[in-house]
Short mmCIF file of C-alpha atoms in Angstrom, two decimals:
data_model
loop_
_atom_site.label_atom_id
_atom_site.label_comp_id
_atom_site.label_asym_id
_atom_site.label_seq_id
_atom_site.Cartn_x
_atom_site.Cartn_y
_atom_site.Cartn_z
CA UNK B 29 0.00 0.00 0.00
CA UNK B 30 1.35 3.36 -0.93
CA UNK B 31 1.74 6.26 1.33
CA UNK B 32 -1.13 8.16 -1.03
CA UNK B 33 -3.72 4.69 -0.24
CA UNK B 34 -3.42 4.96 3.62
CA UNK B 35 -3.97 8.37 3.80
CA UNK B 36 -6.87 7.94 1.49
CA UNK B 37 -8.28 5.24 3.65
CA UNK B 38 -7.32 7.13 7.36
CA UNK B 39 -9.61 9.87 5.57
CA UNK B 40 -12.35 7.74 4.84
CA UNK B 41 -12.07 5.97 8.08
CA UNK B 42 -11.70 9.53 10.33
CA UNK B 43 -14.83 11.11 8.18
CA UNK B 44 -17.14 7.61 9.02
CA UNK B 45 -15.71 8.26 12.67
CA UNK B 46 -17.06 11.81 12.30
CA UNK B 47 -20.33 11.06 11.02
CA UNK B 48 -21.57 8.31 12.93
CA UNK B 49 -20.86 10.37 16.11
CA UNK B 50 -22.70 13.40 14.55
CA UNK B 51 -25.54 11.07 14.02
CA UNK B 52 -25.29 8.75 17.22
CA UNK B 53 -28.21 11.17 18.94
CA UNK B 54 -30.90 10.29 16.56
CA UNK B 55 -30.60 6.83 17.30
CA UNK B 56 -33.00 8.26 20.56
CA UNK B 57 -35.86 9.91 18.13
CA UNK B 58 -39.11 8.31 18.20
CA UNK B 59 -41.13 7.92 15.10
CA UNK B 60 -42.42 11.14 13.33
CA UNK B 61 -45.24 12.35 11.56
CA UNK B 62 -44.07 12.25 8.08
CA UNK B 63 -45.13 8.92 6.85
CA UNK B 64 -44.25 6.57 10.17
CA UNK B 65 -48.29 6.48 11.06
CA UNK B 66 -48.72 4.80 7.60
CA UNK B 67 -46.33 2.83 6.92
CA UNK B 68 -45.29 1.34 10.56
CA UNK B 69 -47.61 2.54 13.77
CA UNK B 70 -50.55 2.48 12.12
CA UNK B 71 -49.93 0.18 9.30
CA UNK B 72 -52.27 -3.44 9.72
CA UNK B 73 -50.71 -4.83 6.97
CA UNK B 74 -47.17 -5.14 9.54
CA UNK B 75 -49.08 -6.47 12.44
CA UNK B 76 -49.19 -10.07 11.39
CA UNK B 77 -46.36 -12.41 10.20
CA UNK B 78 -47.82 -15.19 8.53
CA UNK B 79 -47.75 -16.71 4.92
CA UNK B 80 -51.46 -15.05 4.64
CA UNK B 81 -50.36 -11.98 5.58
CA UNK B 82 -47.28 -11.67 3.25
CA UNK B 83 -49.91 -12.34 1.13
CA UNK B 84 -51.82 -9.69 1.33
CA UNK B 85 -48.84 -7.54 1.95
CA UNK B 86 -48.31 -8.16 -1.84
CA UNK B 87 -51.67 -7.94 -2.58
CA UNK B 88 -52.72 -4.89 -0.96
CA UNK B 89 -53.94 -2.14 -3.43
CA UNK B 90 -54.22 0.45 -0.22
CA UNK B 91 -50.45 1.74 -0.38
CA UNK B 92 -49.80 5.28 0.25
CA UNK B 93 -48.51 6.51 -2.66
CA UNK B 94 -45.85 3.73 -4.16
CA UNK B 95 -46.21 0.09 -4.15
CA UNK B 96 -43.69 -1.17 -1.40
CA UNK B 97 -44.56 -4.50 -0.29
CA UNK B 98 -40.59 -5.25 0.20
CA UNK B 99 -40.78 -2.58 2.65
CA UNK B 100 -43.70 -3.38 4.50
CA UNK B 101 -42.27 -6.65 4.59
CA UNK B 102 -39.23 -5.78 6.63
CA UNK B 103 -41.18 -3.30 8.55
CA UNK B 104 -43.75 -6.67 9.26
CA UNK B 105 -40.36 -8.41 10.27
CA UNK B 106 -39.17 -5.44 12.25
CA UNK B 107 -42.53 -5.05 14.09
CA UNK B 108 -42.31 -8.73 15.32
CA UNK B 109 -38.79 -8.76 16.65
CA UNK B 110 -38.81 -4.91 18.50
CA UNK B 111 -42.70 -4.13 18.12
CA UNK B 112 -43.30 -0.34 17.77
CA UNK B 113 -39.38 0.49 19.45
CA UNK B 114 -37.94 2.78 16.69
CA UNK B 115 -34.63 1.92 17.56
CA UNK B 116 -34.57 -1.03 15.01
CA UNK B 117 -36.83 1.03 11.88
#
């Protein structure tokens, strides 16, 4: 490795340093009212993990605005290993 690389990669390593500190608060927020009422605390669709309900997750012609069953389907995931903790969203 050249002198040029590991100061390239210190850089990258100092700046990740820097950024994940500058964003370590928010790891405290709770959910907000953007879109979190649709698509997690109020979302049915997430409640239920079941072949039925994956199901209907694809199935479901009620999404907000874009069709995100992928989404809903780790949200559905997330819901049943932390329930409505916003930690793990």
């Amino acid at each position: 490795m050249s002198l040029r690389s590991g100061v390239i990669v210190i850089s990258l390593f100092i700046t990740a340093i820097i950024v994940a500190l500058a964003f370590l608060p928010s790891l405290r927020n709770g959910f907000v009212n953007y879109d979190d009422d649709r698509y997690v605390y109020r979302n049915p669709l997430i409640t239920e993990l079941s072949w039925a309900s994956i199901g209907r997750i694809f199935r479901a012609a009620d999404y907000t605005v874009l069709y995100t069953p992928l989404v809903f389907l780790s949200y559905s995931i997330e819901y049943h290993r932390a329930g409505l903790h916003p930690f793990l969203y």
